[in-house]
Short mmCIF file of C-alpha atoms and ligand atoms in Angstrom, two decimals:
data_model
loop_
_atom_site.label_atom_id
_atom_site.label_comp_id
_atom_site.label_asym_id
_atom_site.label_seq_id
_atom_site.Cartn_x
_atom_site.Cartn_y
_atom_site.Cartn_z
CA MET Y 1 0.00 0.00 0.00
CA SER Y 2 2.65 2.47 1.11
CA ASP Y 3 4.45 2.61 -2.25
CA GLN Y 4 1.23 3.62 -4.05
CA PRO Y 5 1.33 7.32 -4.90
CA LEU Y 6 -0.88 9.75 -3.00
CA VAL Y 7 -4.21 10.15 -4.82
CA LEU Y 8 -3.95 13.88 -4.16
CA ASP Y 9 -0.73 15.73 -3.46
CA ILE Y 10 -0.97 19.52 -3.39
CA GLU Y 11 1.68 21.91 -2.13
CA ASP Y 12 1.30 25.66 -1.77
CA LEU Y 13 -1.83 26.09 -3.89
CA THR Y 14 -3.09 29.64 -4.34
CA ILE Y 15 -6.14 30.53 -6.46
CA ARG Y 16 -7.26 34.06 -7.28
CA TYR Y 17 -10.39 35.16 -9.09
CA GLY Y 18 -9.43 38.28 -11.00
CA GLY Y 19 -8.05 40.64 -8.39
CA VAL Y 20 -5.62 40.22 -5.57
CA ILE Y 21 -7.84 38.44 -3.08
CA SER Y 22 -7.03 34.76 -2.93
CA ALA Y 23 -10.01 32.41 -2.62
CA VAL Y 24 -7.53 29.64 -1.80
CA ASP Y 25 -4.26 30.64 -0.19
CA ASN Y 26 -1.10 28.62 0.41
CA VAL Y 27 -2.98 25.31 0.78
CA ASN Y 28 -1.16 22.01 1.30
CA LEU Y 29 -3.31 18.90 1.08
CA SER Y 30 -2.56 15.23 0.60
CA ILE Y 31 -4.85 12.20 0.50
CA ARG Y 32 -3.68 8.58 0.60
CA PRO Y 33 -5.37 5.77 -1.34
CA GLY Y 34 -8.59 4.77 0.44
CA GLU Y 35 -8.45 7.68 2.86
CA VAL Y 36 -11.49 9.85 3.60
CA MET Y 37 -10.55 13.50 4.01
CA GLY Y 38 -13.09 16.05 5.22
CA VAL Y 39 -13.00 19.78 4.55
CA ILE Y 40 -15.09 22.06 6.75
CA GLY Y 41 -15.36 25.81 6.88
CA GLU Y 42 -18.04 28.45 6.61
CA SER Y 43 -19.50 29.80 3.40
CA GLY Y 44 -16.92 31.52 1.22
CA SER Y 45 -13.92 29.86 2.87
CA GLY Y 46 -12.80 28.39 -0.48
CA LYS Y 47 -13.94 24.75 -0.21
CA SER Y 48 -15.60 24.53 -3.64
CA THR Y 49 -12.81 26.51 -5.30
CA LEU Y 50 -10.33 23.96 -3.94
CA ALA Y 51 -12.49 21.03 -5.09
CA HIS Y 52 -13.09 22.44 -8.56
CA SER Y 53 -9.39 23.11 -9.07
CA ILE Y 54 -8.68 19.41 -8.62
CA LEU Y 55 -10.96 18.58 -11.53
CA GLY Y 56 -9.97 21.52 -13.69
CA LEU Y 57 -13.50 22.94 -13.41
CA LEU Y 58 -12.65 26.50 -12.41
CA PRO Y 59 -13.77 29.38 -14.66
CA LYS Y 60 -11.21 31.06 -16.93
CA SER Y 61 -11.07 34.02 -14.54
CA ALA Y 62 -9.40 31.84 -11.90
CA HIS Y 63 -5.63 32.09 -11.68
CA ILE Y 64 -3.99 28.99 -10.20
CA GLU Y 65 -0.48 28.69 -8.80
CA ALA Y 66 0.94 25.62 -7.11
CA ALA Y 67 4.38 24.36 -6.19
CA ARG Y 68 3.06 20.80 -6.67
CA PHE Y 69 -0.28 19.51 -7.94
CA ARG Y 70 -0.42 15.76 -8.49
CA LEU Y 71 -3.25 13.29 -8.91
CA SER Y 72 -2.19 9.65 -8.42
CA GLY Y 73 1.37 10.68 -9.20
CA ARG Y 74 0.45 12.56 -12.41
CA ASP Y 75 1.58 16.17 -12.57
CA VAL Y 76 -1.64 18.04 -13.29
CA ASN Y 77 0.15 21.37 -13.00
CA ALA Y 78 1.95 20.83 -16.28
CA MET Y 79 -1.16 19.82 -18.24
CA ASP Y 80 -3.35 21.88 -20.53
CA ASP Y 81 -7.14 21.90 -20.27
CA SER Y 82 -7.74 18.98 -22.65
CA GLU Y 83 -5.16 16.76 -20.96
CA ARG Y 84 -6.78 17.51 -17.62
CA ALA Y 85 -10.23 16.79 -18.98
CA ALA Y 86 -9.07 13.37 -20.17
CA LEU Y 87 -8.02 12.51 -16.63
CA ARG Y 88 -11.39 13.42 -15.19
CA GLY Y 89 -12.98 10.11 -14.32
CA PRO Y 90 -10.09 7.72 -13.77
CA LEU Y 91 -8.16 10.01 -11.42
CA ALA Y 92 -10.96 12.00 -9.84
CA ALA Y 93 -14.74 12.26 -10.16
CA MET Y 94 -17.15 14.56 -8.39
CA ILE Y 95 -20.64 14.57 -6.97
CA PHE Y 96 -22.33 17.90 -6.45
CA GLN Y 97 -24.79 19.43 -4.02
CA ASN Y 98 -27.62 19.38 -6.53
CA PRO Y 99 -27.74 16.05 -8.40
CA MET Y 100 -29.93 17.61 -11.12
CA THR Y 101 -26.91 19.55 -12.36
CA ALA Y 102 -25.02 16.29 -12.90
CA PHE Y 103 -27.31 15.07 -15.67
CA SER Y 104 -28.76 16.32 -18.91
CA PRO Y 105 -32.52 16.72 -18.50
CA ILE Y 106 -33.29 15.58 -22.05
CA HIS Y 107 -31.48 12.24 -22.26
CA ARG Y 108 -32.37 8.91 -20.71
CA LEU Y 109 -30.25 7.94 -17.70
CA GLY Y 110 -29.09 4.67 -19.26
CA GLN Y 111 -27.61 6.55 -22.21
CA GLN Y 112 -25.94 9.12 -19.97
CA LEU Y 113 -24.37 6.46 -17.76
CA SER Y 114 -23.27 4.46 -20.79
CA ASP Y 115 -21.58 7.57 -22.24
CA LEU Y 116 -19.39 7.72 -19.14
CA LEU Y 117 -17.86 4.40 -20.15
CA TRP Y 118 -16.52 5.75 -23.44
CA ARG Y 119 -13.00 4.92 -22.39
CA ASP Y 120 -13.85 1.24 -22.24
CA GLY Y 121 -14.08 0.94 -25.99
CA GLN Y 122 -13.59 -2.80 -26.04
CA MET Y 123 -16.57 -3.40 -23.75
CA SER Y 124 -19.74 -4.51 -25.53
CA ARG Y 125 -23.05 -2.69 -25.08
CA ALA Y 126 -24.37 -5.61 -23.08
CA GLU Y 127 -21.34 -5.60 -20.79
CA LYS Y 128 -21.68 -1.86 -20.21
CA ARG Y 129 -25.36 -2.29 -19.42
CA GLU Y 130 -24.54 -5.05 -16.96
CA ARG Y 131 -21.90 -2.92 -15.25
CA ILE Y 132 -24.28 0.02 -14.96
CA ILE Y 133 -27.05 -2.14 -13.52
CA THR Y 134 -24.68 -3.67 -10.98
CA MET Y 135 -23.45 -0.23 -9.90
CA LEU Y 136 -26.97 1.20 -9.60
CA ARG Y 137 -28.00 -1.75 -7.48
CA ARG Y 138 -24.95 -1.24 -5.29
CA THR Y 139 -25.97 2.34 -4.59
CA GLY Y 140 -29.46 1.27 -3.58
CA ILE Y 141 -31.51 1.78 -6.74
CA ALA Y 142 -34.31 -0.77 -6.84
CA ASP Y 143 -35.10 -2.49 -10.15
CA PRO Y 144 -32.19 -0.76 -11.90
CA ALA Y 145 -32.81 -2.27 -15.35
CA ALA Y 146 -36.20 -0.57 -15.54
CA LYS Y 147 -34.67 2.79 -14.50
CA LEU Y 148 -32.32 2.97 -17.50
CA ASP Y 149 -35.10 4.30 -19.74
CA ALA Y 150 -36.13 6.99 -17.28
CA TYR Y 151 -35.27 10.70 -17.41
CA PRO Y 152 -33.67 12.57 -14.46
CA PHE Y 153 -36.87 14.45 -13.57
CA GLN Y 154 -38.58 11.13 -12.84
CA PHE Y 155 -36.33 10.63 -9.80
CA SER Y 156 -36.49 12.16 -6.33
CA GLY Y 157 -33.48 14.23 -5.24
CA GLY Y 158 -32.18 11.42 -3.02
CA MET Y 159 -32.56 8.77 -5.73
CA LEU Y 160 -30.86 11.00 -8.28
CA GLN Y 161 -27.97 11.60 -5.88
CA ARG Y 162 -27.59 7.81 -5.66
CA VAL Y 163 -27.47 7.68 -9.45
CA ALA Y 164 -24.89 10.50 -9.43
CA ILE Y 165 -22.74 8.49 -7.01
CA SER Y 166 -23.10 5.46 -9.32
CA ALA Y 167 -22.09 7.62 -12.27
CA ALA Y 168 -18.96 8.84 -10.47
CA LEU Y 169 -17.96 5.36 -9.34
CA LEU Y 170 -18.56 3.82 -12.78
CA MET Y 171 -15.43 5.66 -13.92
CA GLN Y 172 -13.49 3.89 -11.14
CA PRO Y 173 -11.85 7.07 -9.88
CA ALA Y 174 -8.97 6.95 -7.41
CA LEU Y 175 -10.55 9.98 -5.71
CA LEU Y 176 -14.24 10.77 -5.26
CA ILE Y 177 -14.89 14.43 -4.47
CA ALA Y 178 -18.21 15.18 -2.80
CA ASP Y 179 -19.13 18.87 -2.42
CA GLU Y 180 -21.95 19.11 0.13
CA PRO Y 181 -23.63 16.02 -1.35
CA THR Y 182 -26.48 15.91 1.17
CA THR Y 183 -27.21 19.60 1.77
CA ALA Y 184 -30.08 19.70 -0.75
CA LEU Y 185 -31.75 16.59 0.70
CA ASP Y 186 -34.19 16.08 3.57
CA VAL Y 187 -32.90 14.65 6.85
CA THR Y 188 -33.97 11.04 6.23
CA THR Y 189 -32.53 10.97 2.73
CA GLU Y 190 -29.36 12.64 3.98
CA ALA Y 191 -28.89 9.85 6.52
CA GLN Y 192 -29.41 7.21 3.81
CA ILE Y 193 -26.87 8.79 1.46
CA LEU Y 194 -24.33 9.05 4.29
CA HIS Y 195 -24.91 5.41 5.11
CA LEU Y 196 -24.25 4.60 1.46
CA MET Y 197 -21.03 6.63 1.45
CA ARG Y 198 -19.86 4.81 4.57
CA GLU Y 199 -20.49 1.47 2.86
CA LEU Y 200 -18.63 2.59 -0.23
CA ARG Y 201 -15.75 3.78 1.90
CA ASP Y 202 -15.56 0.39 3.62
CA GLN Y 203 -15.97 -1.74 0.50
CA SER Y 204 -14.48 -0.02 -2.49
CA GLY Y 205 -11.18 1.46 -1.35
CA VAL Y 206 -11.89 4.71 -3.19
CA ALA Y 207 -10.41 7.78 -1.50
CA ILE Y 208 -12.98 10.49 -0.72
CA LEU Y 209 -12.68 14.25 -0.32
CA MET Y 210 -15.84 15.21 1.56
CA ILE Y 211 -16.78 18.86 1.76
CA SER Y 212 -19.40 19.70 4.33
CA HIS Y 213 -20.75 22.38 6.63
CA HIS Y 214 -22.00 19.56 8.77
CA LEU Y 215 -19.76 18.55 11.65
CA GLY Y 216 -21.69 15.29 12.11
CA VAL Y 217 -21.01 14.24 8.52
CA ILE Y 218 -17.31 14.87 9.01
CA ALA Y 219 -17.20 13.09 12.37
CA GLU Y 220 -18.93 9.98 11.06
CA LEU Y 221 -17.30 9.59 7.70
CA CYS Y 222 -13.79 10.98 7.70
CA ASP Y 223 -10.36 9.76 8.74
CA ARG Y 224 -8.81 13.21 8.61
CA VAL Y 225 -10.21 16.72 8.43
CA ALA Y 226 -8.94 20.08 7.18
CA VAL Y 227 -10.54 23.22 8.58
CA MET Y 228 -10.64 26.13 6.14
CA TYR Y 229 -10.91 29.78 7.05
CA ALA Y 230 -10.80 32.62 4.50
CA GLY Y 231 -9.00 30.47 1.93
CA GLN Y 232 -6.44 28.92 4.27
CA ILE Y 233 -6.27 25.60 6.04
CA VAL Y 234 -6.02 26.71 9.66
CA GLU Y 235 -5.98 23.23 11.16
CA GLU Y 236 -5.62 19.69 9.91
CA GLY Y 237 -5.35 16.26 11.46
CA PRO Y 238 -7.00 12.97 12.40
CA VAL Y 239 -10.73 13.46 13.00
CA GLU Y 240 -10.66 12.11 16.57
CA ALA Y 241 -7.76 14.38 17.52
CA ILE Y 242 -9.37 17.50 16.08
CA PHE Y 243 -12.74 16.80 17.69
CA ALA Y 244 -11.17 15.86 21.04
CA ALA Y 245 -8.57 18.62 21.25
CA PRO Y 246 -8.86 21.33 18.59
CA ALA Y 247 -5.78 23.55 18.66
CA HIS Y 248 -6.77 26.54 16.50
CA PRO Y 249 -9.08 29.15 18.08
CA TYR Y 250 -11.36 28.95 15.00
CA THR Y 251 -11.72 25.17 15.28
CA GLN Y 252 -12.29 25.58 18.99
CA ALA Y 253 -15.07 28.07 18.28
CA LEU Y 254 -16.64 25.69 15.74
CA LEU Y 255 -16.63 22.84 18.20
CA ALA Y 256 -17.67 24.91 21.19
CA CYS Y 257 -21.29 23.91 20.74
CA GLU Y 258 -22.67 21.06 22.83
CA PRO Y 259 -20.53 18.01 21.89
CA ALA Y 260 -23.58 15.75 21.98
CA LEU Y 261 -25.07 17.76 19.16
CA ILE Y 262 -22.15 17.29 16.84
CA ARG Y 263 -23.44 13.96 15.58
CA GLU Y 264 -26.93 15.31 15.12
CA ARG Y 265 -28.41 17.49 12.45
CA GLN Y 266 -27.93 20.50 14.73
CA GLY Y 267 -24.22 19.92 14.40
CA ARG Y 268 -24.07 22.30 11.46
CA LEU Y 269 -21.43 24.95 11.89
CA PRO Y 270 -22.41 27.30 14.68
CA VAL Y 271 -22.48 30.98 13.92
CA ILE Y 272 -19.40 32.74 15.18
CA ALA Y 273 -19.63 36.43 15.91
CA GLY Y 274 -18.07 38.85 13.45
CA GLU Y 275 -17.47 38.68 9.73
CA VAL Y 276 -14.87 36.90 7.66
CA ALA Y 277 -12.23 39.51 7.00
CA ARG Y 278 -9.60 39.09 4.32
CA PRO Y 279 -6.98 41.57 5.40
CA GLY Y 280 -4.40 42.10 2.70
CA GLY Y 281 -1.67 42.46 5.31
CA PRO Y 282 0.50 39.77 6.82
CA GLY Y 283 -1.55 39.19 9.97
CA CYS Y 284 -3.72 36.20 10.83
CA ARG Y 285 -6.99 36.24 8.88
CA PHE Y 286 -8.97 35.05 11.89
CA ALA Y 287 -7.53 37.71 14.23
CA PRO Y 288 -10.49 40.15 13.90
CA ARG Y 289 -12.85 37.46 15.27
CA CYS Y 290 -10.44 35.63 17.55
CA SER Y 291 -11.12 35.83 21.28
CA VAL Y 292 -7.47 35.33 22.18
CA ALA Y 293 -5.83 37.49 19.50
CA GLU Y 294 -2.83 39.56 20.55
CA GLU Y 295 -1.14 42.49 18.85
CA LEU Y 296 1.36 40.11 17.23
CA CYS Y 297 -1.51 38.29 15.46
CA ARG Y 298 -2.29 41.42 13.46
CA GLN Y 299 1.32 41.92 12.43
CA ALA Y 300 2.84 38.56 11.58
CA SER Y 301 1.71 35.73 9.36
CA PRO Y 302 1.11 32.79 11.70
CA PRO Y 303 3.33 29.72 11.25
CA VAL Y 304 1.99 26.18 10.84
CA ARG Y 305 2.83 24.23 14.00
CA PRO Y 306 2.53 20.61 15.05
CA ALA Y 307 -0.13 20.02 17.74
CA ALA Y 308 -0.30 17.35 20.41
CA ALA Y 309 -1.63 14.50 18.26
CA GLU Y 310 0.39 12.78 15.52
CA GLY Y 311 -0.38 14.45 12.20
CA GLN Y 312 -2.28 17.37 13.73
CA ARG Y 313 -1.14 20.84 12.61
CA TYR Y 314 -2.50 24.33 13.12
CA ARG Y 315 -1.72 27.82 11.89
CA CYS Y 316 -1.38 30.17 14.84
CA VAL Y 317 1.15 32.41 16.57
CA ARG Y 318 0.38 30.68 19.86
CA ASP Y 319 2.57 27.70 20.63
CA LEU Y 320 0.56 25.08 22.48
CA ALA Y 321 3.32 22.49 22.56
N1 ATP C 401 -16.50 32.37 -10.12
C1 ATP C 401 -16.07 33.19 -9.14
N2 ATP C 401 -15.65 34.45 -9.42
C2 ATP C 401 -15.19 35.28 -8.44
N3 ATP C 401 -15.13 34.94 -7.15
C3 ATP C 401 -15.54 33.71 -6.79
C4 ATP C 401 -16.04 32.77 -7.77
N4 ATP C 401 -16.38 31.62 -7.11
C5 ATP C 401 -16.11 31.84 -5.81
N5 ATP C 401 -15.62 33.09 -5.61
C6 ATP C 401 -15.17 33.67 -4.32
O1 ATP C 401 -14.17 32.83 -3.80
C7 ATP C 401 -14.33 32.67 -2.39
C8 ATP C 401 -14.47 31.20 -2.06
O2 ATP C 401 -15.69 30.72 -2.60
P1 ATP C 401 -16.10 29.19 -2.59
O3 ATP C 401 -17.33 29.04 -3.40
O4 ATP C 401 -14.92 28.37 -2.97
O5 ATP C 401 -16.42 28.96 -1.04
P2 ATP C 401 -17.15 27.73 -0.32
O6 ATP C 401 -16.32 27.47 0.91
O7 ATP C 401 -17.37 26.63 -1.26
O8 ATP C 401 -18.53 28.37 0.15
P3 ATP C 401 -19.98 27.66 0.34
O9 ATP C 401 -19.91 26.97 1.66
O10 ATP C 401 -20.92 28.81 0.34
O11 ATP C 401 -20.18 26.72 -0.82
C9 ATP C 401 -15.52 33.52 -2.00
O12 ATP C 401 -15.05 34.76 -1.56
C10 ATP C 401 -16.29 33.66 -3.29
O13 ATP C 401 -17.00 34.86 -3.32
MG1 MG C 402 -19.06 25.64 -1.92
#
């Protein structure tokens, strides 16, 4: 296992839309084969921008810089748009918040799923059909053969998200990226989809990058978690370590709500007083809202430090060690 390349290996990634403000700033992120990595952070913290950059889905206005950007050992940094597009699928596939956006409304699902298997040229139509049916069944679609002739609008949101997960997995990606995959669903359906993702995690060995506002989703599904604030990863580490002993004041504020609630629906990110500031200066971006900020925090860029647990790191001027 250990000599397999990382499925995602990013060093010093910065992404700007137009002007000088970086939506993603100096991000380092790595994911091992089979690992489930969570990303949490409030709205606008750069989670989707990060996810879309991995798949080459950012708009033309986005300017990307990275010291290293590799997917399963392939240097994506050096590729042009068409080379990147060709890697979408086998290296990384994505499921979105709204499953409707994943499908064309005017084509039958069977055709759309079959089109995803274009790389498998040698596979017969019957074999493709069999593979699609097996995958749909695996993601909990009843009577999958009959569903192939249906159109997306004939499915509920939850069922269509299952189909979207099937579609992503059909391409046998090394990395499945899920950007708030349950936010648009009702509570019961959300629980079912999470159960499905847990099963897939246990059975398939696919690595997952799970973006969520929902602390419970992260706690239940992920091995590691990265906490984003104003474009930066302010803390990262094993899920148990971060939930048990968060080191960064922002993570501490997120987790300050009743611990018992974290696994419940109410475990969505609590509202923290103040607004996300993006000071252009060198100081800590969280300083304006931080309850323990000192003068130094407004002057110096905080270093990334190791915390108590193995693999836990945080970006702060305070040394807890
Ligand atoms: N196409 C775009 N053009 C310009 N700015 C953008 C664009 N997309 C996102 N941004 C800005 O980049 C920053 C990060 O946005 P992003 O959508 O990545 O955040 P997010 O963490 O996914 O938020 P949410 O939780 O609301 O989905 C925000 O300040 C946002 O306004
Ligand atoms: Mg987003």
